[in-house]
Short mmCIF file of C-alpha atoms in Angstrom, two decimals:
data_model
loop_
_atom_site.label_atom_id
_atom_site.label_comp_id
_atom_site.label_asym_id
_atom_site.label_seq_id
_atom_site.Cartn_x
_atom_site.Cartn_y
_atom_site.Cartn_z
CA ALA A 23 22.82 20.40 -16.97
CA GLN A 24 21.65 16.99 -18.22
CA TYR A 25 24.06 15.14 -15.91
CA LEU A 26 23.06 17.34 -12.98
CA ASP A 27 19.41 16.41 -13.57
CA ILE A 28 20.36 12.72 -13.54
CA VAL A 29 22.36 13.11 -10.31
CA LEU A 30 19.50 15.02 -8.65
CA GLU A 31 16.95 12.40 -9.73
CA GLU A 32 19.10 9.57 -8.36
CA SER A 33 19.72 11.52 -5.17
CA ASP A 34 15.96 11.94 -4.66
CA ARG A 35 15.44 8.23 -5.30
CA MET A 36 18.12 7.30 -2.75
CA ALA A 37 16.66 9.70 -0.15
CA ALA A 38 13.24 8.08 -0.60
CA LEU A 39 14.76 4.61 -0.25
CA VAL A 40 16.59 5.59 2.95
CA GLY A 41 13.35 7.07 4.32
CA GLN A 42 11.51 3.82 3.59
CA LEU A 43 14.26 1.77 5.23
CA LEU A 44 14.13 3.97 8.33
CA GLU A 45 10.35 3.62 8.54
CA LEU A 46 10.55 -0.15 8.19
CA SER A 47 13.26 -0.25 10.87
CA ARG A 48 11.12 1.82 13.27
CA LEU A 49 8.15 -0.47 12.75
CA ASP A 50 10.23 -3.63 13.13
CA ARG A 51 11.85 -2.23 16.26
CA GLY A 52 8.44 -1.71 17.83
CA ASP A 53 8.63 2.05 18.35
CA PRO A 54 5.53 3.21 20.25
CA LEU A 55 2.51 4.13 18.17
CA ARG A 56 0.79 7.49 18.50
CA ARG A 57 -2.71 6.24 19.12
CA GLU A 58 -5.78 8.31 18.37
CA THR A 59 -9.35 7.59 17.38
CA PHE A 60 -10.33 8.43 13.79
CA ASP A 61 -12.47 7.27 10.87
CA LEU A 62 -10.43 4.89 8.72
CA GLY A 63 -12.77 5.54 5.77
CA ASP A 64 -11.89 9.25 5.85
CA LEU A 65 -8.18 8.39 5.91
CA VAL A 66 -8.57 6.11 2.88
CA ARG A 67 -10.51 8.79 0.97
CA ALA A 68 -7.76 11.31 1.82
CA VAL A 69 -5.15 8.95 0.33
CA TRP A 70 -7.05 8.37 -2.92
CA SER A 71 -8.28 11.94 -3.46
CA PRO A 72 -4.98 13.39 -4.79
CA LEU A 73 -4.49 10.38 -7.09
CA SER A 74 -7.28 11.37 -9.50
CA LEU A 75 -4.80 12.59 -12.14
CA GLN A 76 -2.91 9.28 -12.08
CA LEU A 77 -6.21 7.41 -12.35
CA ALA A 78 -7.22 9.56 -15.34
CA ARG A 79 -3.86 9.04 -17.09
CA LYS A 80 -4.46 5.28 -17.13
CA ASN A 81 -8.22 5.68 -17.72
CA LEU A 82 -8.94 3.83 -14.47
CA THR A 83 -12.22 3.70 -12.59
CA LEU A 84 -12.04 3.90 -8.80
CA GLU A 85 -14.84 2.39 -6.73
CA LEU A 86 -14.78 3.27 -3.04
CA ASP A 87 -17.00 1.47 -0.53
CA LEU A 88 -15.99 3.14 2.73
CA PRO A 89 -18.61 3.19 5.47
CA LEU A 90 -17.90 4.93 8.77
CA CYS A 91 -15.25 2.86 10.55
CA THR A 92 -13.92 4.37 13.75
CA ILE A 93 -10.59 2.87 14.77
CA GLY A 94 -7.93 3.48 17.41
CA GLY A 95 -4.44 3.54 15.97
CA ASP A 96 -1.53 5.52 14.63
CA ARG A 97 -3.02 7.58 11.80
CA ASP A 98 0.35 8.27 10.13
CA LYS A 99 1.45 4.62 10.10
CA LEU A 100 -1.89 3.43 8.77
CA ARG A 101 -1.90 6.20 6.16
CA GLU A 102 1.48 5.03 4.92
CA ALA A 103 0.19 1.45 4.70
CA VAL A 104 -2.85 2.59 2.68
CA GLU A 105 -0.64 4.76 0.44
CA ASN A 106 1.52 1.74 -0.34
CA LEU A 107 -1.51 -0.37 -1.30
CA ALA A 108 -2.83 2.50 -3.44
CA SER A 109 0.51 2.94 -5.20
CA ASN A 110 0.72 -0.79 -5.83
CA ALA A 111 -2.79 -0.91 -7.32
CA LEU A 112 -2.14 2.10 -9.57
CA ARG A 113 1.13 0.64 -10.80
CA HIS A 114 -0.26 -2.78 -11.67
CA CYS A 115 -3.83 -2.08 -12.79
CA THR A 116 -4.49 -2.71 -16.46
CA PRO A 117 -5.07 0.57 -18.37
CA GLY A 118 -8.82 1.16 -18.65
CA GLY A 119 -9.41 -1.13 -15.67
CA GLN A 120 -10.97 -0.71 -12.26
CA ILE A 121 -9.67 -0.44 -8.72
CA GLN A 122 -12.07 -1.37 -5.91
CA VAL A 123 -11.43 -0.30 -2.32
CA ARG A 124 -13.68 -1.81 0.37
CA LEU A 125 -13.76 -1.33 4.11
CA THR A 126 -15.72 -3.82 6.21
CA ARG A 127 -16.02 -5.09 9.75
CA GLU A 128 -16.41 -8.83 10.14
CA ASN A 129 -15.51 -11.51 12.67
CA GLY A 130 -13.84 -9.06 15.05
CA GLU A 131 -11.63 -7.59 12.34
CA ILE A 132 -11.54 -4.46 10.24
CA ARG A 133 -10.75 -5.36 6.63
CA LEU A 134 -9.46 -2.86 4.10
CA SER A 135 -9.21 -4.53 0.69
CA VAL A 136 -7.75 -3.02 -2.48
CA ARG A 137 -8.46 -5.02 -5.66
CA ASN A 138 -7.29 -4.04 -9.10
CA ASP A 139 -7.86 -5.38 -12.60
CA GLY A 140 -4.61 -6.83 -13.77
CA PRO A 141 -2.54 -9.92 -14.15
CA ALA A 142 -2.62 -12.59 -11.48
CA ILE A 143 0.33 -12.90 -9.14
CA ALA A 144 2.31 -16.10 -9.58
CA PRO A 145 1.35 -18.52 -6.78
CA GLU A 146 5.00 -18.91 -5.75
CA ASP A 147 5.24 -15.13 -5.26
CA LEU A 148 2.13 -14.70 -3.08
CA ALA A 149 3.88 -15.94 0.08
CA HIS A 150 6.82 -13.56 -0.39
CA LEU A 151 5.19 -10.28 -1.44
CA PHE A 152 5.43 -8.72 2.03
CA GLU A 153 9.15 -9.45 2.44
CA PRO A 154 11.48 -6.43 2.17
CA PHE A 155 12.93 -5.95 -1.33
CA TYR A 156 10.90 -8.80 -2.82
CA ARG A 157 9.68 -8.01 -6.31
CA GLY A 158 7.35 -10.56 -7.84
CA ASP A 159 7.83 -9.26 -11.38
CA ARG A 160 11.53 -9.84 -11.97
CA SER A 161 11.33 -8.31 -15.45
CA ARG A 162 10.50 -4.90 -13.96
CA SER A 163 13.35 -2.45 -13.57
CA ARG A 164 13.53 0.10 -10.77
CA ASP A 165 12.54 2.74 -13.33
CA GLN A 166 9.18 0.99 -13.68
CA GLY A 167 8.45 1.56 -10.04
CA GLY A 168 8.94 0.32 -6.57
CA SER A 169 11.83 -0.42 -4.29
CA GLY A 170 10.29 -3.62 -2.96
CA LEU A 171 9.61 -1.98 0.42
CA GLY A 172 6.03 -0.71 0.14
CA LEU A 173 4.24 -3.96 0.94
CA ALA A 174 6.76 -4.77 3.68
CA ILE A 175 6.01 -1.41 5.29
CA ALA A 176 2.26 -2.03 4.98
CA GLN A 177 2.70 -5.42 6.67
CA ALA A 178 4.87 -3.98 9.45
CA ALA A 179 2.34 -1.19 10.10
CA ALA A 180 -0.51 -3.73 10.28
CA GLN A 181 1.52 -5.94 12.63
CA ALA A 182 2.33 -2.96 14.86
CA HIS A 183 -1.45 -2.60 15.30
CA GLY A 184 -1.89 -6.32 16.03
CA GLY A 185 -2.99 -7.12 12.47
CA ARG A 186 -1.62 -8.48 9.24
CA CYS A 187 -1.72 -8.13 5.46
CA THR A 188 -2.75 -10.71 2.90
CA ALA A 189 -2.71 -11.02 -0.88
CA GLU A 190 -4.80 -13.26 -3.11
CA ASN A 191 -5.71 -13.70 -6.73
CA LEU A 192 -9.35 -13.11 -7.57
CA PRO A 193 -10.97 -13.73 -11.00
CA ASN A 194 -10.39 -10.13 -12.22
CA GLY A 195 -7.05 -9.47 -10.56
CA PRO A 196 -5.14 -9.41 -7.31
CA SER A 197 -6.50 -8.18 -3.99
CA PHE A 198 -4.44 -6.88 -1.07
CA THR A 199 -6.03 -6.68 2.37
CA ILE A 200 -5.03 -5.04 5.65
CA LEU A 201 -6.70 -6.81 8.59
CA LEU A 202 -6.77 -5.04 11.94
CA PRO A 203 -8.32 -6.06 15.25
CA ASP A 204 -11.70 -4.37 15.75
CA ARG A 205 -11.00 -2.84 19.12
CA PRO A 206 -10.58 0.70 20.42
#
């Protein structure tokens, strides 16, 4: 029974990895987006809402600043991008720390930023974080989370919408931003 549990767990992990690879391939290939108009703030709230237990386990504070932000885009692709940024922030935030999520419109762009308290990202890693399979923390095993595809998928989803993703170190920790053109 113990070995069966291990095989099932590894099978689930491989299925998730294959699913991520397929999604990245679809985005890279330029498959057509299913465009609709929706409030990006509502989508972001819907991503974070079921994560309250994970936030509580690490004693994290979540600060959401999500004004109404109507956007035209593929809701499912953008949801996956936001889920990847949320997962990344939860994984790397210092226990007892804070995660800040802000949505703004400025200079013709919609900016969704996710900042978490935690260690700075090595400067040499910042330029590579959105590459498939890149893992900035080489000491982390796969058991400690991540396949190295989440940020690549977020970047590909942003690019499919004519945008991009960025990462930077701020005084209290790293910040990841999805930038999208502010157009219908």
